[in-house]
Rosetta silent file (secondary structure, phi, psi, omega in degrees, C-alpha in Angstrom):
SEQUENCE: MKNFSPKPWFMPQAVIVIGTYDADGTPNAMNAAWAGTWDNNKIMISLGSHQTTANLAACPEFTVAFATAETATAADYVGLVSGKKEKNKVAKTGWTVQRASMVNAPVFADFPMTMECRVVKKIDESDTGCYLVAEIVNIVVDEKYLAHDGKPDLEQMHLITFDPVHLGYLEIGKRVGNAFADGKTLS
SCORE:     score description
SCORE:     0.000 S_00000001
   1 L     0.000  138.700  178.168   17.971   26.371   -6.791 S_00000001
   2 L  -109.078  139.274  178.720   18.633   25.352   -3.191 S_00000001
   3 L   -92.250  144.271  175.644   20.638   22.236   -2.262 S_00000001
   4 L  -129.358  150.445  175.399   19.524   19.733    0.404 S_00000001
   5 L   -67.061  157.862 -178.689   21.382   16.795    1.907 S_00000001
   6 L   -57.764  130.815  178.366   20.253   13.370    0.643 S_00000001
   7 L  -144.909  158.171  179.736   16.839   12.373    2.000 S_00000001
   8 L   -80.105   62.648 -177.541   14.208    9.830    0.872 S_00000001
   9 L   -94.592   34.364  177.817   12.121   12.505   -0.832 S_00000001
  10 L   -71.150  125.251 -173.908   11.089   10.352   -3.774 S_00000001
  11 L  -132.984  150.392   -5.702    7.634   11.539   -4.745 S_00000001
  12 L   -77.699  159.284  177.421    4.843   10.644   -4.963 S_00000001
  13 E  -118.129  112.835  178.511    4.839    7.869   -2.396 S_00000001
  14 E   -59.973  142.491  173.574    1.693    5.764   -2.308 S_00000001
  15 L   -96.812  111.183 -178.252    0.273    5.252    1.161 S_00000001
  16 E  -114.585  152.343  175.399   -0.381    1.540    1.376 S_00000001
  17 E  -117.409  118.478 -179.220   -1.842   -0.618    4.100 S_00000001
  18 E   -91.559  126.059  179.868   -0.384   -4.109    4.282 S_00000001
  19 E  -108.818  129.861  175.703   -2.782   -6.747    5.594 S_00000001
  20 E  -139.912  172.414  171.520   -1.662  -10.030    7.183 S_00000001
  21 E  -108.888  138.044  170.765   -2.947  -12.463    9.780 S_00000001
  22 L   -70.005  169.321 -178.298   -1.230  -12.967   13.127 S_00000001
  23 L   -56.243  -31.785 -179.243   -0.474  -16.572   14.166 S_00000001
  24 L   -89.305    5.725  177.903   -3.833  -16.750   16.011 S_00000001
  25 L    90.966    1.328  178.282   -5.769  -15.512   12.945 S_00000001
  26 L   -72.072  130.406  176.839   -6.219  -11.923   14.135 S_00000001
  27 E   -64.637  138.928  178.002   -6.127   -9.461   11.209 S_00000001
  28 E  -126.494  150.820  177.611   -3.131   -7.128   11.296 S_00000001
  29 E  -143.789  146.277  172.369   -2.422   -3.990    9.272 S_00000001
  30 E  -140.933  150.381  177.771    0.494   -1.617    8.893 S_00000001
  31 E   -89.865  136.758  176.308    1.027    1.593    6.953 S_00000001
  32 E  -142.789  153.838  178.134    3.933    1.759    4.517 S_00000001
  33 L  -131.115  -15.825 -177.478    5.067    4.261    1.895 S_00000001
  34 L   -91.914   81.037 -176.805    8.350    2.906    0.551 S_00000001
  35 E  -148.378  163.612  176.954    6.953    0.690   -2.169 S_00000001
  36 E  -175.657 -176.826  179.917    6.650    0.494   -5.912 S_00000001
  37 E   -77.834  147.596  176.671    6.358   -1.685   -8.974 S_00000001
  38 E  -104.138  -46.228  171.095    8.972   -4.359   -9.643 S_00000001
  39 E  -160.254 -155.990 -173.305    7.707   -5.367  -13.092 S_00000001
  40 L   -64.557  -25.663 -178.648    4.352   -6.059  -14.757 S_00000001
  41 L  -134.242   23.221  179.623    3.041   -8.395  -12.062 S_00000001
  42 E  -136.416  155.009  175.136    5.235   -7.751   -9.026 S_00000001
  43 E  -126.117  165.534  176.600    5.691   -5.076   -6.379 S_00000001
  44 E  -131.284  138.524  177.960    8.525   -4.215   -3.976 S_00000001
  45 E  -132.153  131.849  171.116    8.199   -2.959   -0.415 S_00000001
  46 E   -84.922  114.311 -170.287   10.958   -1.750    1.901 S_00000001
  47 E  -122.314  125.705  176.472    9.878   -3.380    5.134 S_00000001
  48 E   -80.878 -164.234  178.717   11.339   -2.889    8.600 S_00000001
  49 L   -91.293  106.480 -174.952   11.028   -5.235   11.569 S_00000001
  50 L  -137.098  174.735  170.817    7.322   -5.278   12.442 S_00000001
  51 H   -59.562  -37.097  177.223    4.564   -7.667   13.453 S_00000001
  52 H   -59.354  -39.735  179.035    3.825   -7.785    9.716 S_00000001
  53 H   -61.574  -44.810  178.168    7.388   -9.015    9.090 S_00000001
  54 H   -64.329  -41.319  179.201    6.867  -11.853   11.578 S_00000001
  55 H   -61.958  -40.871 -179.971    3.486  -12.667   10.045 S_00000001
  56 H   -69.478  -27.772  175.664    5.034  -12.862    6.566 S_00000001
  57 H   -67.530  -33.393  179.717    7.738  -15.217    7.846 S_00000001
  58 H   -81.825  -37.263 -179.402    4.962  -17.577    8.984 S_00000001
  59 L  -143.833  112.694 -173.231    2.730  -17.095    5.924 S_00000001
  60 L   -80.692   32.670  179.750    4.146  -15.323    2.841 S_00000001
  61 E  -121.733  144.767 -176.246    0.781  -13.958    1.684 S_00000001
  62 E  -160.392  171.733  174.079   -0.629  -10.476    2.230 S_00000001
  63 E  -119.509  156.726  175.291   -2.795   -7.725    0.816 S_00000001
  64 E  -129.262  113.740  176.865   -1.950   -4.166   -0.165 S_00000001
  65 E  -104.459  146.684 -179.197   -4.733   -1.582    0.054 S_00000001
  66 E   -98.689  118.390 -175.803   -4.321    1.955   -1.241 S_00000001
  67 L   -68.048  149.975 -177.583   -5.192    4.599    1.345 S_00000001
  68 E  -124.935  172.942  176.034   -7.646    7.367    0.526 S_00000001
  69 L   -58.182  -36.729 -178.186   -8.609   10.720    1.972 S_00000001
  70 L   -73.309  -28.772 -178.061  -11.464    8.918    3.746 S_00000001
  71 L  -101.690    5.157 -172.554   -9.228    6.201    5.250 S_00000001
  72 H   -59.072  -44.551 -177.102   -6.242    8.465    6.030 S_00000001
  73 H   -64.042  -48.253  179.624   -6.743    8.755    9.803 S_00000001
  74 H   -68.452  -35.445  177.146   -7.130    5.023   10.383 S_00000001
  75 H   -64.131  -39.069  176.720   -4.315    4.277    7.906 S_00000001
  76 H   -64.604  -42.007 -179.757   -2.061    6.625    9.882 S_00000001
  77 H   -57.411  -45.391 -177.570   -3.109    4.886   13.115 S_00000001
  78 H   -71.457  -10.896  172.014   -2.027    1.432   11.886 S_00000001
  79 H   -89.165  -25.220 -179.690    1.348    2.965   11.078 S_00000001
  80 H   -84.231  -33.682 -172.215    1.715    4.524   14.520 S_00000001
  81 L  -105.816  128.989 -179.524    0.663    1.562   16.629 S_00000001
  82 L   -80.101  136.094  173.691    2.572   -1.713   16.625 S_00000001
  83 L   -67.591  -15.190  176.115    0.715   -4.994   16.262 S_00000001
  84 L   -72.248  -26.570 -176.914    3.270   -6.358   18.730 S_00000001
  85 L  -106.155  -30.085 -176.914    1.754   -4.125   21.431 S_00000001
  86 L  -123.194   99.170 -175.914   -1.874   -3.691   20.326 S_00000001
  87 L   -66.225  -29.618 -174.393   -3.487   -6.961   19.212 S_00000001
  88 L  -107.305   33.807 -175.980   -6.800   -5.360   18.215 S_00000001
  89 H   -65.745  -33.385  178.074   -5.533   -2.353   16.282 S_00000001
  90 H   -65.921  -40.099  178.373   -7.524   -3.286   13.158 S_00000001
  91 H   -60.082  -36.337 -179.793  -10.722   -3.483   15.233 S_00000001
  92 H   -68.185  -20.805  178.647  -10.029    0.059   16.493 S_00000001
  93 H   -74.131  -24.668 -175.933   -9.993    1.367   12.902 S_00000001
  94 L    82.655    5.212 -178.486  -13.593    0.314   12.366 S_00000001
  95 L   -68.425  148.809  173.330  -12.669   -1.279    9.030 S_00000001
  96 L   -85.626  122.745 -176.413  -14.734   -4.129    7.629 S_00000001
  97 E  -104.388  130.600  174.790  -12.487   -7.194    7.350 S_00000001
  98 E  -127.439  158.371  175.925  -13.038   -9.913    4.758 S_00000001
  99 E   -82.170  133.639  177.547  -10.924  -12.921    3.823 S_00000001
 100 L   -63.395  151.930 -176.982   -9.057  -12.478    0.524 S_00000001
 101 L   -83.548  -26.265 -173.597  -10.166  -14.807   -2.243 S_00000001
 102 L  -115.650  -12.536  179.029   -6.726  -15.828   -3.594 S_00000001
 103 L  -135.654  163.743  178.402   -4.341  -15.484   -0.611 S_00000001
 104 L   -88.910   78.561 -177.727   -4.443  -16.129    3.135 S_00000001
 105 L  -159.798  159.287  179.184   -4.734  -12.489    4.192 S_00000001
 106 E   -82.542  147.908  169.570   -7.396   -9.949    5.133 S_00000001
 107 E  -110.577  130.888  177.279   -9.034   -7.515    2.729 S_00000001
 108 E   -97.071  105.881 -170.582  -10.190   -4.250    4.299 S_00000001
 109 L   -65.465  -11.045 -179.187  -13.413   -3.496    2.414 S_00000001
 110 L   -76.480  -10.550 -179.463  -13.249    0.231    3.233 S_00000001
 111 L   -97.482  144.756 -176.307  -10.517    0.741    0.623 S_00000001
 112 L   -71.085  -28.809 -175.747  -11.412    1.094   -3.067 S_00000001
 113 E  -145.127  136.382 -179.546   -8.662   -1.190   -4.391 S_00000001
 114 E  -137.491  136.320  173.700   -6.625   -4.023   -2.890 S_00000001
 115 E   -99.984  133.514  173.225   -3.896   -6.226   -4.325 S_00000001
 116 E   -96.641  125.586 -169.809   -3.623   -9.811   -3.124 S_00000001
 117 E  -130.663  157.658  176.369    0.072  -10.730   -3.064 S_00000001
 118 E  -132.652  130.991 -179.530    2.485  -13.585   -2.417 S_00000001
 119 E   -62.496  130.617  175.662    6.142  -13.103   -1.422 S_00000001
 120 E   -98.506  -44.365  177.821    8.547  -14.141   -4.195 S_00000001
 121 E  -161.824  159.912  174.476   11.796  -13.216   -2.450 S_00000001
 122 E  -116.513  135.938 -178.316   13.355  -11.132    0.276 S_00000001
 123 E  -114.168  138.330  178.308   16.464   -9.089   -0.494 S_00000001
 124 E    52.980   44.672 -179.244   19.066   -8.022    2.081 S_00000001
 125 E   -69.023  133.362  178.302   17.123   -9.610    4.936 S_00000001
 126 E  -149.494 -175.036  177.914   18.452   -8.703    8.398 S_00000001
 127 L   -64.688  -21.319 -177.218   17.209   -8.065   11.931 S_00000001
 128 L   -96.471   -3.554  177.227   16.111   -4.595   10.849 S_00000001
 129 E   138.922 -158.465 -178.313   14.020   -5.648    7.832 S_00000001
 130 E  -168.328  173.162  167.907   14.291   -6.430    4.135 S_00000001
 131 E  -100.471  123.578 -175.473   13.191   -5.532    0.652 S_00000001
 132 E  -103.268  125.442  174.048   10.191   -7.654   -0.145 S_00000001
 133 E  -108.487  128.329 -175.653    9.394   -8.642   -3.739 S_00000001
 134 E  -134.623  145.503  175.375    5.890  -10.022   -4.186 S_00000001
 135 E   -85.983  135.947  173.833    3.779  -11.347   -7.015 S_00000001
 136 E   -84.708  117.820 -179.370    0.347   -9.788   -7.497 S_00000001
 137 E  -102.155  -16.071  178.665   -2.068  -12.723   -7.754 S_00000001
 138 E  -165.644  150.463  174.247   -5.349  -10.793   -7.776 S_00000001
 139 E  -126.899  126.833 -179.441   -6.668   -7.231   -7.650 S_00000001
 140 E  -109.348  127.280  179.194   -9.997   -6.486   -5.992 S_00000001
 141 E  -127.720  128.981  174.264  -11.770   -3.209   -6.830 S_00000001
 142 L   -60.169  127.909 -174.204  -15.020   -1.958   -5.305 S_00000001
 143 H   -58.712  -24.757  179.512  -17.392   -1.714   -8.286 S_00000001
 144 H   -70.258   -8.983  178.617  -18.384    1.854   -7.428 S_00000001
 145 H  -107.086   23.176  176.797  -14.815    2.857   -8.406 S_00000001
 146 E   -97.001  140.611  177.872  -14.952    1.434  -11.928 S_00000001
 147 L   -80.959  177.470 -179.005  -14.894    3.725  -14.959 S_00000001
 148 L   -59.773  -23.542  179.657  -17.177    3.381  -17.990 S_00000001
 149 L   -88.830    3.801  177.827  -14.663    0.937  -19.539 S_00000001
 150 L    85.420   -0.650  179.213  -14.915   -1.401  -16.516 S_00000001
 151 L   -99.402  161.907 -179.803  -11.389   -0.610  -15.254 S_00000001
 152 E   -57.494  137.046  177.431  -10.493    1.157  -11.978 S_00000001
 153 L  -105.467   97.268 -174.476  -11.087    4.929  -12.055 S_00000001
 154 H   -64.249  -29.089  179.414   -8.278    6.361   -9.951 S_00000001
 155 H   -64.284  -32.400 -179.554   -9.723    9.882  -10.012 S_00000001
 156 H   -75.489  -20.285 -171.014  -12.809    8.677   -8.123 S_00000001
 157 H   -78.190  -19.103 -177.710  -10.776    6.942   -5.409 S_00000001
 158 L    57.333   42.680  179.163   -9.329   10.025   -3.674 S_00000001
 159 E   -62.365  153.356  179.488   -6.006    8.216   -3.193 S_00000001
 160 E  -118.357  159.418  175.629   -3.404    9.883   -1.013 S_00000001
 161 E  -125.028  149.520  178.092    0.357   10.227   -1.192 S_00000001
 162 E   -82.847  132.104  175.052    2.820   10.615    1.663 S_00000001
 163 E   -98.069   98.296 -176.808    4.615   13.966    1.848 S_00000001
 164 L   -73.541  -12.744 -179.221    8.044   13.012    3.251 S_00000001
 165 L   -80.338  -49.719 -177.012    9.169   16.648    3.374 S_00000001
 166 L  -109.401   11.046  177.064    6.424   18.041    5.627 S_00000001
 167 L    50.917   62.186  178.821    5.209   14.682    7.020 S_00000001
 168 E  -142.039 -176.282  176.039    1.672   14.862    5.737 S_00000001
 169 E  -121.102  136.428  179.418   -0.766   13.235    3.362 S_00000001
 170 E  -121.061  138.723  176.624   -1.861   14.826    0.096 S_00000001
 171 E   -80.036  134.639  177.395   -4.833   13.822   -2.005 S_00000001
 172 L   -75.370  136.343 -171.907   -3.968   12.906   -5.576 S_00000001
 173 L   -92.798 -144.912 -171.540   -5.817   15.168   -7.984 S_00000001
 174 L   -89.732  165.528  177.448   -7.269   15.181  -11.431 S_00000001
 175 L   -66.200  134.652 -179.150   -6.057   13.891  -14.771 S_00000001
 176 L  -123.364    0.160  179.944   -3.751   16.372  -16.500 S_00000001
 177 L  -176.429 -178.302 -177.773   -2.668   14.496  -19.604 S_00000001
 178 L  -121.723  116.227 -179.715   -2.560   11.310  -21.655 S_00000001
 179 L   -66.789  145.167  179.185    0.379    8.908  -21.269 S_00000001
 180 L    61.357   21.396 -179.174    2.057    7.633  -24.433 S_00000001
 181 L  -140.512  -53.479 -174.317    0.131   10.234  -26.422 S_00000001
 182 H   -59.552  -36.685 -179.849    0.641   13.889  -25.406 S_00000001
 183 H   -63.768  -20.309  179.672    4.389   13.748  -26.007 S_00000001
 184 H   -64.207  -21.666  179.330    3.766   12.911  -29.652 S_00000001
 185 H   -67.546  -16.480  179.125    2.844   16.556  -30.232 S_00000001
 186 H   -92.846   -2.304 -179.365    6.534   17.420  -29.855 S_00000001
 187 L   -69.599    0.000    0.000    7.659   14.978  -32.575 S_00000001
């Protein structure tokens, strides 16, 4: 075993695209990877100081889309380019923008699954960012990504994860087991 100094190598890290509206109604998007579940109906995002942060201060509603192999290049772009400097960065992605049904935020129809969210609280807010806790108020899934049981089929989505070690994106693969079941064989 080799030792490494502490680094944020928590894996896997979902690649999410946060959608908000600027003050003038222009859709904005940013790439984030430091996020996760808070409880059954909430998520948490570690958010720096971005145009998205300013947008959320004005309107605490947003969307979270899960990046895929097909959307990886444009998802990377919205993480590289600041909405403070490039007002039309979403237009440059070529994404189809729709208004969310339950929150005042854009849905990018090119992604298979999007959560519509509302900020519940901000933790440790400072000039450099905060931890954002948000309630999930709706989940939108493109019907072509539904399994035979009518629920989202994650294997079909080609979701990606951020590789913080080698700074890349990896496609999430196939099912390898059954949660809350396979471990019973060791009882």
